[in-house]
Amino acid sequence: MQVAVVTFDGFNELDSFIASALINRCRKDGLEAFITTPTPVVTSMNGVEVTGQRSMEFVTEADVVLIGSGVKAREVVADERLIARLSLDPVRQLIGSQCSGALVLARLGLLGGMPVCTDRKSRPFVEAEGVTVLDVPFHAEGNIATAGGCLASQYLATWVITRTLGEAAARDVLDYVAPVGENEQSVERALRAVRAGASALR
């Protein structure tokens, strides 16, 4: 199973790298994430240059597509050619967004009235698209999920791992990366957020 972590120019490092790193701890179980970029090299909001592992066309074959956040999200959704390269299938694929990535899901018409999670700076722009924003870190309906706040990217990764490999696999990953002495609290907090976000409003 392959995961495309879509990473645009001006990306937030926490959004792309946390989700990718957590998911890649499941490589031995057949789940692998790739930084997927529209150009060979993208530069983060803090000037970090990253070479993409996959081109944007990879999103059509990936089993999971996570749309990362960044300071140029509004430029992304205004770029018709770039948006046209994001051909996604919510029936076949798990699709998630992090923070301002919710703007991309809205632009692609994938939300269908679903409320979303996003960060505080992106909230007014998401709401301007007629999308309801929730005051929670994670929300999912069916095969679509959104996370709000940089560190909520762990919840997006937890959702992906749980949906593809099961909760036990997610527990193993979360337990490994948790701050020492806070393992149980960290694991339970992430799983609780994902469970609550996936069951809310149903």
Short mmCIF file of C-alpha atoms in Angstrom, two decimals:
data_model
loop_
_atom_site.label_atom_id
_atom_site.label_comp_id
_atom_site.label_asym_id
_atom_site.label_seq_id
_atom_site.Cartn_x
_atom_site.Cartn_y
_atom_site.Cartn_z
CA MET A 1 0.00 0.00 0.00
CA GLN A 2 1.41 3.35 -1.04
CA VAL A 3 0.80 6.78 0.45
CA ALA A 4 1.35 10.04 -1.44
CA VAL A 5 2.16 12.88 0.95
CA VAL A 6 1.47 15.79 -1.39
CA THR A 7 3.94 18.55 -0.62
CA PHE A 8 3.77 21.92 -2.36
CA ASP A 9 6.26 24.77 -2.50
CA GLY A 10 6.07 26.75 0.75
CA PHE A 11 5.11 23.61 2.69
CA ASN A 12 5.06 23.25 6.46
CA GLU A 13 7.74 20.74 7.46
CA LEU A 14 5.78 19.41 10.42
CA ASP A 15 2.77 18.59 8.28
CA SER A 16 4.58 16.56 5.63
CA PHE A 17 7.40 15.02 7.63
CA ILE A 18 5.53 13.87 10.74
CA ALA A 19 2.87 12.03 8.75
CA SER A 20 5.44 10.54 6.38
CA ALA A 21 7.80 9.45 9.17
CA LEU A 22 5.08 7.78 11.23
CA ILE A 23 3.59 5.94 8.27
CA ASN A 24 7.01 4.76 7.11
CA ARG A 25 7.49 2.93 10.39
CA CYS A 26 5.02 0.46 8.84
CA ARG A 27 7.15 -0.37 5.79
CA LYS A 28 7.71 -3.91 7.02
CA ASP A 29 3.93 -4.37 6.98
CA GLY A 30 3.63 -3.11 3.41
CA LEU A 31 2.60 0.51 4.04
CA GLU A 32 4.96 3.15 2.68
CA ALA A 33 4.75 6.93 2.30
CA PHE A 34 6.44 9.10 -0.33
CA ILE A 35 6.91 12.86 -0.42
CA THR A 36 5.05 13.71 -3.62
CA THR A 37 5.79 17.04 -5.28
CA PRO A 38 4.65 19.04 -8.35
CA THR A 39 8.26 19.96 -9.19
CA PRO A 40 11.48 17.99 -8.62
CA VAL A 41 12.45 20.24 -5.70
CA VAL A 42 10.19 22.21 -3.35
CA THR A 43 11.18 24.71 -0.68
CA SER A 44 9.51 24.79 2.73
CA MET A 45 8.13 27.89 4.43
CA ASN A 46 11.41 28.01 6.36
CA GLY A 47 13.71 27.62 3.36
CA VAL A 48 14.37 23.87 3.55
CA GLU A 49 14.79 22.42 0.07
CA VAL A 50 13.44 18.91 -0.44
CA THR A 51 13.70 16.62 -3.44
CA GLY A 52 10.40 14.87 -4.09
CA GLN A 53 10.35 11.08 -3.99
CA ARG A 54 7.45 10.86 -6.43
CA SER A 55 5.99 13.21 -9.04
CA MET A 56 2.45 14.54 -8.74
CA GLU A 57 1.15 11.92 -11.16
CA PHE A 58 1.77 9.33 -8.43
CA VAL A 59 -1.45 10.45 -6.71
CA THR A 60 -3.54 8.54 -9.24
CA GLU A 61 -2.02 5.19 -8.29
CA ALA A 62 -1.52 5.74 -4.54
CA ASP A 63 -3.84 3.96 -2.11
CA VAL A 64 -3.76 6.95 0.24
CA VAL A 65 -3.30 10.64 -0.59
CA LEU A 66 -2.53 13.20 2.11
CA ILE A 67 -2.59 16.86 1.09
CA GLY A 68 -0.07 18.85 3.10
CA SER A 69 -0.29 22.43 4.22
CA GLY A 70 1.78 25.50 3.46
CA VAL A 71 1.95 29.24 3.06
CA LYS A 72 1.10 29.06 -0.64
CA ALA A 73 -2.13 27.04 -0.34
CA ARG A 74 -4.25 29.78 -1.86
CA GLU A 75 -1.87 29.99 -4.82
CA VAL A 76 -2.15 26.22 -5.22
CA VAL A 77 -5.94 26.22 -5.42
CA ALA A 78 -5.85 29.11 -7.90
CA ASP A 79 -3.52 27.20 -10.24
CA GLU A 80 -5.79 25.38 -12.67
CA ARG A 81 -3.01 23.28 -14.19
CA LEU A 82 -1.75 22.15 -10.80
CA ILE A 83 -5.22 21.28 -9.53
CA ALA A 84 -5.86 19.30 -12.74
CA ARG A 85 -2.95 17.03 -11.80
CA LEU A 86 -4.71 15.99 -8.59
CA SER A 87 -7.05 13.35 -9.96
CA LEU A 88 -8.33 11.62 -6.82
CA ASP A 89 -10.92 8.89 -6.24
CA PRO A 90 -12.57 8.93 -2.79
CA VAL A 91 -14.20 5.58 -3.49
CA ARG A 92 -10.90 3.77 -4.03
CA GLN A 93 -8.50 5.96 -2.05
CA LEU A 94 -8.21 7.22 1.50
CA ILE A 95 -7.81 11.00 1.21
CA GLY A 96 -6.73 13.36 3.97
CA SER A 97 -5.73 16.97 4.38
CA GLN A 98 -3.59 18.78 6.89
CA CYS A 99 -4.42 22.38 7.89
CA SER A 100 -4.69 24.51 4.72
CA GLY A 101 -4.80 21.31 2.67
CA ALA A 102 -8.55 21.49 3.37
CA LEU A 103 -8.67 24.29 0.78
CA VAL A 104 -7.46 21.80 -1.82
CA LEU A 105 -10.12 19.25 -0.89
CA ALA A 106 -12.76 21.96 -1.18
CA ARG A 107 -11.38 23.12 -4.54
CA LEU A 108 -11.49 19.52 -5.82
CA GLY A 109 -15.13 19.19 -4.77
CA LEU A 110 -14.42 16.25 -2.48
CA LEU A 111 -16.10 17.48 0.70
CA GLY A 112 -19.77 17.33 -0.30
CA GLY A 113 -20.91 19.35 2.70
CA MET A 114 -18.54 17.63 5.12
CA PRO A 115 -17.17 19.90 7.87
CA VAL A 116 -13.39 20.06 8.18
CA CYS A 117 -10.50 20.73 10.51
CA THR A 118 -7.88 23.32 9.65
CA ASP A 119 -5.46 25.69 11.36
CA ARG A 120 -6.43 29.10 12.75
CA LYS A 121 -4.76 31.12 9.98
CA SER A 122 -6.43 29.09 7.24
CA ARG A 123 -9.85 29.03 8.86
CA PRO A 124 -11.26 32.25 7.36
CA PHE A 125 -10.18 31.22 3.86
CA VAL A 126 -11.74 27.77 4.25
CA GLU A 127 -14.95 29.27 5.60
CA ALA A 128 -15.01 31.71 2.68
CA GLU A 129 -15.43 28.63 0.46
CA GLY A 130 -18.65 27.82 2.29
CA VAL A 131 -17.08 25.02 4.34
CA THR A 132 -17.85 24.57 8.04
CA VAL A 133 -14.74 24.43 10.23
CA LEU A 134 -14.82 22.40 13.44
CA ASP A 135 -13.02 23.32 16.67
CA VAL A 136 -11.41 19.90 16.94
CA PRO A 137 -8.05 18.53 15.70
CA PHE A 138 -9.36 15.68 13.56
CA HIS A 139 -12.51 14.75 11.67
CA ALA A 140 -13.24 11.96 9.21
CA GLU A 141 -16.24 10.80 7.24
CA GLY A 142 -15.88 7.66 5.17
CA ASN A 143 -12.66 7.81 3.19
CA ILE A 144 -12.06 11.54 3.74
CA ALA A 145 -10.25 12.97 6.77
CA THR A 146 -8.97 16.39 7.80
CA ALA A 147 -6.64 17.51 10.58
CA GLY A 148 -6.07 20.95 12.04
CA GLY A 149 -2.92 22.20 13.77
CA CYS A 150 0.58 21.09 12.82
CA LEU A 151 0.93 18.45 15.52
CA ALA A 152 -2.44 16.97 14.55
CA SER A 153 -0.55 15.41 11.65
CA GLN A 154 0.07 12.50 14.03
CA TYR A 155 -3.69 11.96 14.10
CA LEU A 156 -3.86 11.92 10.31
CA ALA A 157 -1.09 9.30 10.24
CA THR A 158 -2.84 7.33 13.00
CA TRP A 159 -6.03 7.31 10.93
CA VAL A 160 -4.16 6.03 7.87
CA ILE A 161 -2.40 3.27 9.80
CA THR A 162 -5.56 2.24 11.62
CA ARG A 163 -7.62 2.13 8.42
CA THR A 164 -5.01 0.15 6.48
CA LEU A 165 -3.28 -2.07 9.05
CA GLY A 166 -5.46 -1.91 12.15
CA GLU A 167 -5.29 -0.31 15.57
CA ALA A 168 -2.56 -2.61 16.89
CA ALA A 169 -0.16 -1.36 14.21
CA ALA A 170 -1.01 2.25 15.07
CA ARG A 171 -0.42 1.55 18.75
CA ASP A 172 3.04 0.13 18.01
CA VAL A 173 4.08 3.20 15.99
CA LEU A 174 2.71 5.70 18.49
CA ASP A 175 4.30 3.89 21.42
CA TYR A 176 7.70 3.97 19.70
CA VAL A 177 7.68 7.72 18.97
CA ALA A 178 6.02 8.87 22.20
CA PRO A 179 8.04 10.94 24.68
CA VAL A 180 9.67 8.63 27.20
CA GLY A 181 7.46 8.21 30.25
CA GLU A 182 4.39 9.41 28.36
CA ASN A 183 3.84 6.38 26.16
CA GLU A 184 0.44 5.30 27.36
CA GLN A 185 -0.96 8.84 27.48
CA SER A 186 0.37 9.63 24.01
CA VAL A 187 -1.01 6.48 22.42
CA GLU A 188 -4.42 6.83 24.01
CA ARG A 189 -4.69 10.55 23.19
CA ALA A 190 -4.03 9.93 19.49
CA LEU A 191 -6.39 6.98 19.26
CA ARG A 192 -9.08 8.86 21.20
CA ALA A 193 -8.81 11.83 18.82
CA VAL A 194 -9.14 9.58 15.78
CA ARG A 195 -12.05 7.61 17.22
CA ALA A 196 -13.88 10.77 18.24
CA GLY A 197 -13.22 12.44 14.91
CA ALA A 198 -14.42 9.44 12.95
CA SER A 199 -17.64 9.06 14.93
CA ALA A 200 -18.64 12.71 15.40
CA LEU A 201 -21.75 14.04 13.66
CA ARG A 202 -22.94 10.57 12.73
#
